CSV table of C-alpha atoms and ligand atoms in Angstrom, one decimal:
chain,number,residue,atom,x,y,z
C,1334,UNK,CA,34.5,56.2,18.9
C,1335,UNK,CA,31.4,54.3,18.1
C,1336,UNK,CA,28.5,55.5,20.3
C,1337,UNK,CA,27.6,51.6,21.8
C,1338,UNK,CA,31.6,51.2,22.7
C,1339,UNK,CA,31.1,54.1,24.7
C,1340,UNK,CA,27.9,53.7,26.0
C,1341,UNK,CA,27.7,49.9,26.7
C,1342,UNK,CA,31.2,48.5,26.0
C,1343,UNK,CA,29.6,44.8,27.2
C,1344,UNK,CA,27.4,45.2,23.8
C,1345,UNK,CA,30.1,46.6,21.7
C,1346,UNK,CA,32.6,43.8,22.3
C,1347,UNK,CA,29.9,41.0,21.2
C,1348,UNK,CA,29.1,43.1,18.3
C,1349,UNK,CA,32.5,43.4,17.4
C,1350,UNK,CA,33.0,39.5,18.4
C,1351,UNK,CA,29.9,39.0,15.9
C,1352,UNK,CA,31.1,40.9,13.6
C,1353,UNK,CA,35.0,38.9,13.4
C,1354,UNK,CA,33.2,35.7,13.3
C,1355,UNK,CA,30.7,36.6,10.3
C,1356,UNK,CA,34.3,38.2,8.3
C,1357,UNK,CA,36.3,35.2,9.0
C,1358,UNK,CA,34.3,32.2,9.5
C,1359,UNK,CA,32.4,30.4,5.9
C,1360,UNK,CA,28.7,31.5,5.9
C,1361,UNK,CA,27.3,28.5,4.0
C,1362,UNK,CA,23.6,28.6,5.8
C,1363,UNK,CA,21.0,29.2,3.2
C,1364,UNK,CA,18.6,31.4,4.8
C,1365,UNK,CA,21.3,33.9,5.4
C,1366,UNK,CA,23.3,36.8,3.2
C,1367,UNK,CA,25.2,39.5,4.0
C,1368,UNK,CA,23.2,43.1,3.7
C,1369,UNK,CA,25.2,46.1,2.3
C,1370,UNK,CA,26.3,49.1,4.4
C,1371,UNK,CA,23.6,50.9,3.7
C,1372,UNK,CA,20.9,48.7,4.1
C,1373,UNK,CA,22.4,48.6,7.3
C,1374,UNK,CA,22.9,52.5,8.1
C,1375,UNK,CA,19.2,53.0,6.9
C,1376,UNK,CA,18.5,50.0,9.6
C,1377,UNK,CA,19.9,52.2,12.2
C,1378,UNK,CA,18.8,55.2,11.2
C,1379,UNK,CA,16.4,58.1,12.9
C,1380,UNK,CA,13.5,56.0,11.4
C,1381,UNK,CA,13.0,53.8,14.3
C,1382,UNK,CA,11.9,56.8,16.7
C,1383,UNK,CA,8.8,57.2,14.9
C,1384,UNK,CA,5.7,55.5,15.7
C,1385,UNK,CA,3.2,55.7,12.3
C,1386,UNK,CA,0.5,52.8,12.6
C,1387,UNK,CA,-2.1,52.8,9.8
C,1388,UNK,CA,-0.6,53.3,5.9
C,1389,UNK,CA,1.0,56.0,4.3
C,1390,UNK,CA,-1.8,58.8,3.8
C,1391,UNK,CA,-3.5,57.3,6.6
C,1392,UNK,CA,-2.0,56.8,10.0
C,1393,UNK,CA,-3.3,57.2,13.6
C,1394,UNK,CA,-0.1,59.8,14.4
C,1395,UNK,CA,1.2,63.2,13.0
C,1396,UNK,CA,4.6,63.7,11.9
C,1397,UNK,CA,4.4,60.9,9.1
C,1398,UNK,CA,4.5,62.9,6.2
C,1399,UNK,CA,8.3,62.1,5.8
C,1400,UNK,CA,7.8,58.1,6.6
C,1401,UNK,CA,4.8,58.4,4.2
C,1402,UNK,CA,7.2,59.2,1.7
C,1403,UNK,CA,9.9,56.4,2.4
C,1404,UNK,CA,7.2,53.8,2.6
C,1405,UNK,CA,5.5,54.8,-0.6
C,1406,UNK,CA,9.1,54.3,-2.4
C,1407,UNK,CA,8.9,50.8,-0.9
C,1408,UNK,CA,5.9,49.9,-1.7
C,1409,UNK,CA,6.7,50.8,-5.4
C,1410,UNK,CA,10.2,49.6,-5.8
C,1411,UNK,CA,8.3,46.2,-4.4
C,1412,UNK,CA,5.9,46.3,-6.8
C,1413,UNK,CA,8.5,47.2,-9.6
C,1414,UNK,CA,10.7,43.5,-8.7
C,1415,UNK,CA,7.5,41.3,-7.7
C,1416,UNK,CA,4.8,42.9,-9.8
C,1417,UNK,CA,6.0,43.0,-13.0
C,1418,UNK,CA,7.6,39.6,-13.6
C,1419,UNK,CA,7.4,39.2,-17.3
C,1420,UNK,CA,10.1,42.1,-18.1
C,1421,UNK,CA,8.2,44.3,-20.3
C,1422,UNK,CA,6.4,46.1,-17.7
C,1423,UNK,CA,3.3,44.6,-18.0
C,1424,UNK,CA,1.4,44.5,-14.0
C,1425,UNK,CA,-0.2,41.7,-12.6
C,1426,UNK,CA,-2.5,43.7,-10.5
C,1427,UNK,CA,-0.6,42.7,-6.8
C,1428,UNK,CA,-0.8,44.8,-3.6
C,1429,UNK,CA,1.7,45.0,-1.8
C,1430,UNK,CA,2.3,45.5,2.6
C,1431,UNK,CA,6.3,46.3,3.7
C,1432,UNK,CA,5.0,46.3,7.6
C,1433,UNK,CA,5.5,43.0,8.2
C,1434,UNK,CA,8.3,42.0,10.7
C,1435,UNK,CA,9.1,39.2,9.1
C,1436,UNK,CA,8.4,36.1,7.0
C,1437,UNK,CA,6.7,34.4,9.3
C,1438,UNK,CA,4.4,37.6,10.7
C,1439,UNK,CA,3.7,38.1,6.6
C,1440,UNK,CA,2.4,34.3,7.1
C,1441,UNK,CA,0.2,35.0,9.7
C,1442,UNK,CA,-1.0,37.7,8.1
C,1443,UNK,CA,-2.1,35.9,5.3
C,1444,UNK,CA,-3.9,33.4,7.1
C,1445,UNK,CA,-5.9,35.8,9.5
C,1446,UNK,CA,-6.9,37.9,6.0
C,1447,UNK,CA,-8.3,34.5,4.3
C,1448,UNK,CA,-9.1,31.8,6.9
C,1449,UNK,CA,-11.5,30.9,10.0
C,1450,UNK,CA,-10.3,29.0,13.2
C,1451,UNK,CA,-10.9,25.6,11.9
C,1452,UNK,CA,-10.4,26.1,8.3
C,1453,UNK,CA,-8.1,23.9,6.0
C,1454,UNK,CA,-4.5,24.2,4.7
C,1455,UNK,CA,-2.6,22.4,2.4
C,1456,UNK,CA,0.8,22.8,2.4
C,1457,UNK,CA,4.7,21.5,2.0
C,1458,UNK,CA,5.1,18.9,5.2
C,1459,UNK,CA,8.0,20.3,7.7
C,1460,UNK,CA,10.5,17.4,7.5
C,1461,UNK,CA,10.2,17.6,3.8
C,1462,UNK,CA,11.5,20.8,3.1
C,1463,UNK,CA,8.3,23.2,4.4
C,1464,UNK,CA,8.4,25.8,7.3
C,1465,UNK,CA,6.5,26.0,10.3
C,1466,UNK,CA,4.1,28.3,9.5
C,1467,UNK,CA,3.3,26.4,6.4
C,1468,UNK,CA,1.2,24.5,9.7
C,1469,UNK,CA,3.4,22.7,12.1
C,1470,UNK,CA,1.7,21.9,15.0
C,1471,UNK,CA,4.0,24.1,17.1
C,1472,UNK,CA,2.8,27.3,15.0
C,1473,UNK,CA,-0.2,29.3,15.3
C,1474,UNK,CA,-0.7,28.1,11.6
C,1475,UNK,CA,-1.0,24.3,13.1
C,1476,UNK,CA,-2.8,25.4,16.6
C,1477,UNK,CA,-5.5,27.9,14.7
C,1478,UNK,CA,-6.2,25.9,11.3
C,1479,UNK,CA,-7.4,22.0,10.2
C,1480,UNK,CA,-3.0,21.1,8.8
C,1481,UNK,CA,-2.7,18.6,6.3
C,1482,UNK,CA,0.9,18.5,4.3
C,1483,UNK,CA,1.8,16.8,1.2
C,1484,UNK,CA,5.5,15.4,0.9
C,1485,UNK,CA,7.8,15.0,-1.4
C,1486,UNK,CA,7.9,11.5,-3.7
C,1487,UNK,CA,10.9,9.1,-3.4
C,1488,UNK,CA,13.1,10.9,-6.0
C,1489,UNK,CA,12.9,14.1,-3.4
C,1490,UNK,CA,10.3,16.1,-5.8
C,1491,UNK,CA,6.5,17.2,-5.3
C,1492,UNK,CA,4.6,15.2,-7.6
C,1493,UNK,CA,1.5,17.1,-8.5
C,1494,UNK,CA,-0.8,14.1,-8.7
C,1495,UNK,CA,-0.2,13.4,-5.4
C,1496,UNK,CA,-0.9,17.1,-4.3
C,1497,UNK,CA,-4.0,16.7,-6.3
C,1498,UNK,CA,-5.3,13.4,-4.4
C,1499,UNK,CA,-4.7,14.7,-1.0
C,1500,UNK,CA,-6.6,18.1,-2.1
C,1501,UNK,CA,-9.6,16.5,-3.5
C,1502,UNK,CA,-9.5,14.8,-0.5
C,1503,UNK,CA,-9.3,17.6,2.3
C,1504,UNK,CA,-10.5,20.2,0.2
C,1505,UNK,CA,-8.5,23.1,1.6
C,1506,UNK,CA,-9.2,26.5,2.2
C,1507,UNK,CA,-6.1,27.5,0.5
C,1508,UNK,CA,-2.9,25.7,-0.6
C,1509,UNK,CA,1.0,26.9,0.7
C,1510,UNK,CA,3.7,26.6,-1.7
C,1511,UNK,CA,7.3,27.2,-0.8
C,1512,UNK,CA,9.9,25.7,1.2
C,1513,UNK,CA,12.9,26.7,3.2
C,1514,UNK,CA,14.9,23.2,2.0
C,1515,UNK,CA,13.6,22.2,-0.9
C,1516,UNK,CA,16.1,22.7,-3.9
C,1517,UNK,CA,14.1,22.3,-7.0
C,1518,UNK,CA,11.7,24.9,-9.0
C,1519,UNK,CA,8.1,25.2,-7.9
C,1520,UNK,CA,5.3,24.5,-10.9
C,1521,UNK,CA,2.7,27.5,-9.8
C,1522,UNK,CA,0.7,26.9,-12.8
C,1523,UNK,CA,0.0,23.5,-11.7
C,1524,UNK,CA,-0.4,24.4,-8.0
C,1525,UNK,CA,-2.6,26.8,-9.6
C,1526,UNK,CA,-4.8,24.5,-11.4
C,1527,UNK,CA,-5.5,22.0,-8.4
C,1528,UNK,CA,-6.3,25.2,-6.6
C,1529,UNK,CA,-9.0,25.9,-9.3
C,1530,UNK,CA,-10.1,22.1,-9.5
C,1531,UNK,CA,-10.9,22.7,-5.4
C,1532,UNK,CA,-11.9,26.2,-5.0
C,1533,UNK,CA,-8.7,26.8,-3.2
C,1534,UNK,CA,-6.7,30.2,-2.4
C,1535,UNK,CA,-3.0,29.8,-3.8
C,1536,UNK,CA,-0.5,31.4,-1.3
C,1537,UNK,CA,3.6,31.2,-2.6
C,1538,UNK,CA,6.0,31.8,0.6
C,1539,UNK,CA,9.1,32.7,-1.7
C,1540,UNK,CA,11.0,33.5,1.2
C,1541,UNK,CA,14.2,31.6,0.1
C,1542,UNK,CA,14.0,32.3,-3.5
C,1543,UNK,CA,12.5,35.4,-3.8
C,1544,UNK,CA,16.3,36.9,-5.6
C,1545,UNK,CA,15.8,34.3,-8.0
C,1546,UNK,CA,12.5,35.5,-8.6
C,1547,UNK,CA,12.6,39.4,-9.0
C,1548,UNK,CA,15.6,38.8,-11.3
C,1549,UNK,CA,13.8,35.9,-13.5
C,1550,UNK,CA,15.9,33.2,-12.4
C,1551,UNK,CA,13.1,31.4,-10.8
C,1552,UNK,CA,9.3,31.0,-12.3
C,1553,UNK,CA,7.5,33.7,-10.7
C,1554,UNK,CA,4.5,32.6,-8.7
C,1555,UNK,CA,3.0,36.2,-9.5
C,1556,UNK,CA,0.8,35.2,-12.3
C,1557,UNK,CA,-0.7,32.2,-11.0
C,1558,UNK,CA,-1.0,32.8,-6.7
C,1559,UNK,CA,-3.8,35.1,-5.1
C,1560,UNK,CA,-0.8,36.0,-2.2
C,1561,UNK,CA,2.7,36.2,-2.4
C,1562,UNK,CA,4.6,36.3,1.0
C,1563,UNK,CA,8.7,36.5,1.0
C,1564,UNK,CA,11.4,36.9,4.0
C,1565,UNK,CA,13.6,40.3,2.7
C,1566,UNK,CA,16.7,39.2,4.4
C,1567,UNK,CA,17.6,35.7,2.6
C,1568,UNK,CA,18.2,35.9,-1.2
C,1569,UNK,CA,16.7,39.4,-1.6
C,1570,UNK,CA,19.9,40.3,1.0
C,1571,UNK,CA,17.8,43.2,2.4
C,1572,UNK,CA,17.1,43.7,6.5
C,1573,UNK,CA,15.5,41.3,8.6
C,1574,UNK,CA,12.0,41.7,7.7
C,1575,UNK,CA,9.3,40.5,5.5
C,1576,UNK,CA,6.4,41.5,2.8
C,1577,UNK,CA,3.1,40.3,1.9
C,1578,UNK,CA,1.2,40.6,-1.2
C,1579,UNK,CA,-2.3,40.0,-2.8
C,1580,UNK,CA,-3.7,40.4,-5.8
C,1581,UNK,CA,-6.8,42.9,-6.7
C,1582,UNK,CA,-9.3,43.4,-3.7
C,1583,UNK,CA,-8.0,40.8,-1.5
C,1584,UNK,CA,-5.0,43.6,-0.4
C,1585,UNK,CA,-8.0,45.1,1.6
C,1586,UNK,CA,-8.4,42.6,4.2
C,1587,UNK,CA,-4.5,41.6,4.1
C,1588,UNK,CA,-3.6,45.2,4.7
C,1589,UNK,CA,-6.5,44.9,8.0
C,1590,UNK,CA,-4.7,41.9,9.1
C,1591,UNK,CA,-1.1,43.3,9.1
C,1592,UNK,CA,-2.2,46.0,11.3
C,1593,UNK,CA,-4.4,46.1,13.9
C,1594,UNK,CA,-5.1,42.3,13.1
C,1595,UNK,CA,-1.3,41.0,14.1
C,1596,UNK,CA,1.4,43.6,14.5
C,1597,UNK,CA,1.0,47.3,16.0
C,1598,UNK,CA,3.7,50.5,15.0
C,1599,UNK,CA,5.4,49.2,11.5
C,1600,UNK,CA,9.7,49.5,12.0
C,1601,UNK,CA,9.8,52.8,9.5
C,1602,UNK,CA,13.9,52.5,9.9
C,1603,UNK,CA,13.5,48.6,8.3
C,1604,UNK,CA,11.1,49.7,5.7
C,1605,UNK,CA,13.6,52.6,4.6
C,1606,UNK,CA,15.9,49.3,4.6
C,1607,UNK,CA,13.7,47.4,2.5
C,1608,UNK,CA,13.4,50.3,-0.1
C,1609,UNK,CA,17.2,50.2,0.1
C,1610,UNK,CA,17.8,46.7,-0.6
C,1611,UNK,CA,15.0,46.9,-3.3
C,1612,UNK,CA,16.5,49.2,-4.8
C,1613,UNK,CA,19.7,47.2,-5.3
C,1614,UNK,CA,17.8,44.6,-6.4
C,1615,UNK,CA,16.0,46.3,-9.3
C,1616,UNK,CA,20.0,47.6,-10.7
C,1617,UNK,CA,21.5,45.0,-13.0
C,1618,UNK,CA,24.7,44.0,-10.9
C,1619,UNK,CA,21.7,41.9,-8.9
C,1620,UNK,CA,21.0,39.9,-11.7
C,1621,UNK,CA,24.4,39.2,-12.0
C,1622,UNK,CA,24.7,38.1,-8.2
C,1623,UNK,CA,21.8,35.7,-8.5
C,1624,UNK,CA,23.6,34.0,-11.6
C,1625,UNK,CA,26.6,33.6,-9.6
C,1626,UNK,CA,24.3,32.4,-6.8
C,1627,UNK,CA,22.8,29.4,-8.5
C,1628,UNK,CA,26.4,29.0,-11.1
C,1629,UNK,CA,28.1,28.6,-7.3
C,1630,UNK,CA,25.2,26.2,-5.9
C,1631,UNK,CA,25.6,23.6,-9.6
C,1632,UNK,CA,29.7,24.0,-9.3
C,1633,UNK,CA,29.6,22.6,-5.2
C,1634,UNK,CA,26.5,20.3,-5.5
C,1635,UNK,CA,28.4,18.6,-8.5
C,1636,UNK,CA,31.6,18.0,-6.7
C,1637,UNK,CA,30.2,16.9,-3.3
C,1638,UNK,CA,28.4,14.2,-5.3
C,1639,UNK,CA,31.7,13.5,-6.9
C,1640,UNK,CA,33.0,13.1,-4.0
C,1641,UNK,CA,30.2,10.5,-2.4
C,1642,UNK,CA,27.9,12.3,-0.6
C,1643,UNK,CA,24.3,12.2,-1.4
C,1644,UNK,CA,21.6,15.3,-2.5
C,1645,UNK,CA,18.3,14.9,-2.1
C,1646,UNK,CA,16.9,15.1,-5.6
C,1647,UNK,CA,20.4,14.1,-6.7
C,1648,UNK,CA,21.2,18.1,-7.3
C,1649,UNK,CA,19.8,21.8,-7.2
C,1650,UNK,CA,18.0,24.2,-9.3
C,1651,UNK,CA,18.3,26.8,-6.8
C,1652,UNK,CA,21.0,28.4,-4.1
C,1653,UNK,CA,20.6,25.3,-1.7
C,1654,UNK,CA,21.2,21.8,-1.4
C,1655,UNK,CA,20.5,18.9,1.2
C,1656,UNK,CA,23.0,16.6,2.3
C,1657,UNK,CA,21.2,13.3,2.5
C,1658,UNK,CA,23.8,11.8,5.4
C,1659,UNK,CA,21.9,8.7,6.3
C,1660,UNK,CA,24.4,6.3,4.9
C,1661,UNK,CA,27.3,7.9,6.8
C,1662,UNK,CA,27.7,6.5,10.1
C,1663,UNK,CA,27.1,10.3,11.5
C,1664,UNK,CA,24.4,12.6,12.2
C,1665,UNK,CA,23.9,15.9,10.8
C,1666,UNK,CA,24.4,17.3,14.0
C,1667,UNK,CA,27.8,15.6,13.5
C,1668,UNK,CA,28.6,17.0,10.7
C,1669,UNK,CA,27.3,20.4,12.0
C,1670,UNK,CA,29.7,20.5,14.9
C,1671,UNK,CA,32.9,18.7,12.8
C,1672,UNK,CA,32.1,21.4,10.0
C,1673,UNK,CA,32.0,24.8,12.3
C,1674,UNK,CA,35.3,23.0,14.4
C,1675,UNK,CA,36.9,23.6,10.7
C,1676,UNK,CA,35.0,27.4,10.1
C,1677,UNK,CA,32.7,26.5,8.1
C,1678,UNK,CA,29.1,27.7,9.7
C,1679,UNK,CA,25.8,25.2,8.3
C,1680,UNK,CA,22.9,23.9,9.8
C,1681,UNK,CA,21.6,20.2,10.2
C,1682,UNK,CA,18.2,19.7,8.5
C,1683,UNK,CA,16.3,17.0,8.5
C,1684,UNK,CA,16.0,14.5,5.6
C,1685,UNK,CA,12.9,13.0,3.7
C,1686,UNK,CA,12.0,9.9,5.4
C,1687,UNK,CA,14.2,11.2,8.8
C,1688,UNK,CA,14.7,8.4,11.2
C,1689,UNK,CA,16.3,11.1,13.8
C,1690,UNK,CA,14.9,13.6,15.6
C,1691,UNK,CA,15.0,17.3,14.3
C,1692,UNK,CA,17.8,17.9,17.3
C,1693,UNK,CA,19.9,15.5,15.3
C,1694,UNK,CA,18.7,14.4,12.3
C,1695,UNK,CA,20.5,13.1,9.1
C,1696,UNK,CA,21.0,16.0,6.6
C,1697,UNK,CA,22.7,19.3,6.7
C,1698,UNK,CA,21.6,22.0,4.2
C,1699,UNK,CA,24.3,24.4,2.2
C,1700,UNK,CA,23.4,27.7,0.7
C,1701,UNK,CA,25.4,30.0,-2.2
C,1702,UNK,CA,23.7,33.5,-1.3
C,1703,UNK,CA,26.3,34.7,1.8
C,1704,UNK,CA,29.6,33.4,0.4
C,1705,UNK,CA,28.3,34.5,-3.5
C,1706,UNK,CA,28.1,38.1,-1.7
C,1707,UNK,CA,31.5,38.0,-0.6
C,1708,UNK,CA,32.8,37.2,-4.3
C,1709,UNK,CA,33.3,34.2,-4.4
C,1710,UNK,CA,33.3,32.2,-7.8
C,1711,UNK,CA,32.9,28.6,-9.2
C,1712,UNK,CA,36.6,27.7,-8.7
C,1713,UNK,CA,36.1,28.8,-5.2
C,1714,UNK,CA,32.7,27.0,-4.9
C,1715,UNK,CA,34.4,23.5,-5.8
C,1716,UNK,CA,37.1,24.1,-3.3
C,1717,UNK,CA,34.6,24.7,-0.6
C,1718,UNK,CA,33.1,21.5,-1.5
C,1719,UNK,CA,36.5,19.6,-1.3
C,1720,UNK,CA,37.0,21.3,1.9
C,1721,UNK,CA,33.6,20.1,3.6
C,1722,UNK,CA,34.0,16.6,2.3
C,1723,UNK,CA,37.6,16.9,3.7
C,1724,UNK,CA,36.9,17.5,7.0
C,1725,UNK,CA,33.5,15.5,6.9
C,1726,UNK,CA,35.9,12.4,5.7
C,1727,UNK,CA,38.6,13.7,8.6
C,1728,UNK,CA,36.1,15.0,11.2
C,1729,UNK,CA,37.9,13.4,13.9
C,1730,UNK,CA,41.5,14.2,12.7
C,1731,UNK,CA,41.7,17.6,14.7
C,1732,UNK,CA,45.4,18.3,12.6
C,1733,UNK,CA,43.1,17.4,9.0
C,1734,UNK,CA,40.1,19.9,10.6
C,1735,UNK,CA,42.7,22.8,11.3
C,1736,UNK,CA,44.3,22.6,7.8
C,1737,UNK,CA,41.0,23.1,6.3
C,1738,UNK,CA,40.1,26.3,8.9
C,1739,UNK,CA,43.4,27.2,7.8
C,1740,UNK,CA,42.5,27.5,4.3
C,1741,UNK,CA,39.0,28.6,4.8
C,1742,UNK,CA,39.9,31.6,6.6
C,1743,UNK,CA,42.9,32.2,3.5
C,1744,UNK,CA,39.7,32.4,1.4
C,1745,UNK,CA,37.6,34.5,3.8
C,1746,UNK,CA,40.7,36.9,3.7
C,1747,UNK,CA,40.8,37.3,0.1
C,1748,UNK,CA,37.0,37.3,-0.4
C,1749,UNK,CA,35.9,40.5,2.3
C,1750,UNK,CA,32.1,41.0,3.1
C,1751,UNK,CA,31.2,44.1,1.2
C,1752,UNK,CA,28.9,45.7,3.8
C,1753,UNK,CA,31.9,44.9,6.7
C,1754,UNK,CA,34.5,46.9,5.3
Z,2624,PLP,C1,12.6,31.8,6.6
Z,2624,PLP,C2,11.2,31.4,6.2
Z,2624,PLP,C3,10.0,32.0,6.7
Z,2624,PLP,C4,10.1,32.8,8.0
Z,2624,PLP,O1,10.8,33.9,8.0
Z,2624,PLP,P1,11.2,34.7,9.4
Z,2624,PLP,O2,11.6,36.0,8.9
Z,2624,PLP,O3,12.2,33.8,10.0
Z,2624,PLP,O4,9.9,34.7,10.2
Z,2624,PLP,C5,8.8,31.7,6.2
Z,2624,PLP,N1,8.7,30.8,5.2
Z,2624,PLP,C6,9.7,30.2,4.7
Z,2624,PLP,C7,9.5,29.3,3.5
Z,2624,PLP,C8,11.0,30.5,5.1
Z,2624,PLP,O5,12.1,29.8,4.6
């Protein structure tokens, strides 16, 4: 018997409710993946009784030798996917930090290592694609720092002139790049020479596309940024967690501002994760996924524009896409709700230009990673697309909606989640 069904049968039955809902239902949200088993079984490991602030070598308890070890192996199987992007082994000369809880703790990290209360940052404008801690007002990024954002032009991309404008205007401390909706490639050389033109720090939040990147499928910001911060749960498909990076002797004060500067005890049972899932990511069956990923992403972004809905940008060069709804007489919270009545799990996501508010808004946002990691192919990826038009056309034809359940839950069958069975 599992040791939570006997100890707390309340928590077992939503885990196992959880975990019947993420094996049948269509995981199309971009920022989420499916982890293997064991990335998971390091995740709940032994690891997460030990306490070992400071870095491996030198922490503030005893009893870290072992953890020393497992964050070492991190640190370099990191290194080995981020540092050396050019495939012949050749270093960029990047630190790298595995304690950060997450993306946007890596963020804040960052921030507190480089910039003053008051100080100014440039980066990719919320509604347009960016992510709070790239300085919404509602972040500490946006309550601690002078926020200015740039957006993206009326063909859905960054234009780089207008970047330059609005930094030779506000003269930021350092400049953002990356996105959690934006479906084209990032120019970090050009991002890196406005930087230069303004005396700016260049950070790249890779957080969605940092799979791309450690198998070469995306430009690596490596050779051009100062810092390099990524989630290690969405492409990368490792635990919930994130890293930050820096290049030379700027790891110093990053390394400070991980810990004691924002987080206390690093989780050693998620870093032994994170070395896991690097480790999958360095073997070549990852580089295999990712071309699946983005084969999956052309195949369904093609068809739904076949089939008359709108992408900003008109496409993808990456694992997502945004469903530009506004001249369909319903909301992407609409289409939210009609698409999960029919098993099909997305989020809404608001649109350049959004007349709606961000509880409603006009766009919903698909993703390749989590179905690509349950095998599924490009045949299956235009299928998927017929099947969300479908019950987008039919979303209040309740017999239409449970024929395409129907089927989606025939393909879930077929296609298992590795780390579930
Ligand atoms: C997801 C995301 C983050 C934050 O990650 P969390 O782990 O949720 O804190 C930061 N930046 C970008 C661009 C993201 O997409």
């Amino acid at each position: 018997m599992n040791p939570v069904a006997a100890a707390d049968p309340a928590i077992w039955s939503l885990i196992q409710a959880e975990e019947a809902r993420q094996r049948e239902d269509l995981e199309l949200i971009a920022s989420e993946n499916y982890a293997s088993a064991a990335v998971m079984a390091a995740a709940g490991s032994c690891l997460t009784n030990k306490y070992a602030e400071g870095l491996p070598g030198k922490r503030y308890y005893g009893g870290c030798g072992i953890v020393d070890q497992v964050e070492d192996i991190a640190r370099e199987r990191a290194l080995a996917l981020f540092d050396a992007p050019d495939g012949n082994g050749a270093r960029h000369g990047m630190g790298v930090n595995v304690q950060p809880h997450s993306g946007a703790q890596a963020n804040a990290a960052v921030y507190l290592s480089c910039l003053k209360p008051g100080d100014c940052l440039l980066g990719l404008d919320l509604s347009n694609g960016g992510h709070l801690t790239h300085g919404s007002p509602a972040n500490s990024s946006g309550k601690l720092y002078r926020a200015v954002h740039y957006k993206v032009d009326s063909t859905g991309r960054i234009d780089m002139n207008v970047v330059r404008e609005i930094a030779l205007r506000e003269r930021p401390r350092v400049i953002v790049t990356g996105a959690s909706a934006y479906p084209r490639l990032w120019d970090f050389a050009a991002f890196r020479s406005v930087a230069d033109e303004v005396g700016a720090l260049l950070l790249a939040d890779i957080a969605h596309v940092a799979g791309l990147v450690a198998v070469g499928l995306h430009p690596s910001p490596v050779p051009h940024c100062d810092y390099v911060t990524t989630t290690t749960h969405k492409t990368l498909r490792g635990p919930r967690g994130g890293i930050a990076m820096a290049k030379g002797d700027a790891m110093k004060a990053l390394n400070s501002a991980v810990f004691p500067g924002s987080q206390g005890g690093p989780l050693m049972h998620i870093i032994a994760a994170k070395a896991v899932a690097f480790g999958e990511a360095l073997r070549p069956e990852f580089r295999a996924y990712q071309q699946q990923v983005l084969d999956n992403a052309q195949a369904m972004a093609t068809r739904l524009q076949e089939r008359g809905f709108a992408l900003v940008s008109g496409g993808t060069d990456n694992h997502l896409m945004l469903m530009d709804l506004s001249d369909k007489p319903y909301s992407g919270k609409d289409a939210e709700e009609a698409l999960g009545r029919a098993g099909i799990t997305v989020n809404k996501n608001t649109v350049p230009n959004e007349k709606r508010s961000p509880f409603v808004t006009s766009g919903i946002r698909l993703g390749t990673p989590a179905m690509t990691t349950r095998g599924c192919v490009t045949a299956d990826a235009v299928r998927i697309a017929d099947l969300i038009a479908d019950a987008l056309d039919h979303r209040e034809d309740a017999d239409r909606i449970g024929r395409v359940k129907a089927e989606i839950h025939a393909l879930c069958a077929v296609h298992p989640v590795p780390g579930l069975v």
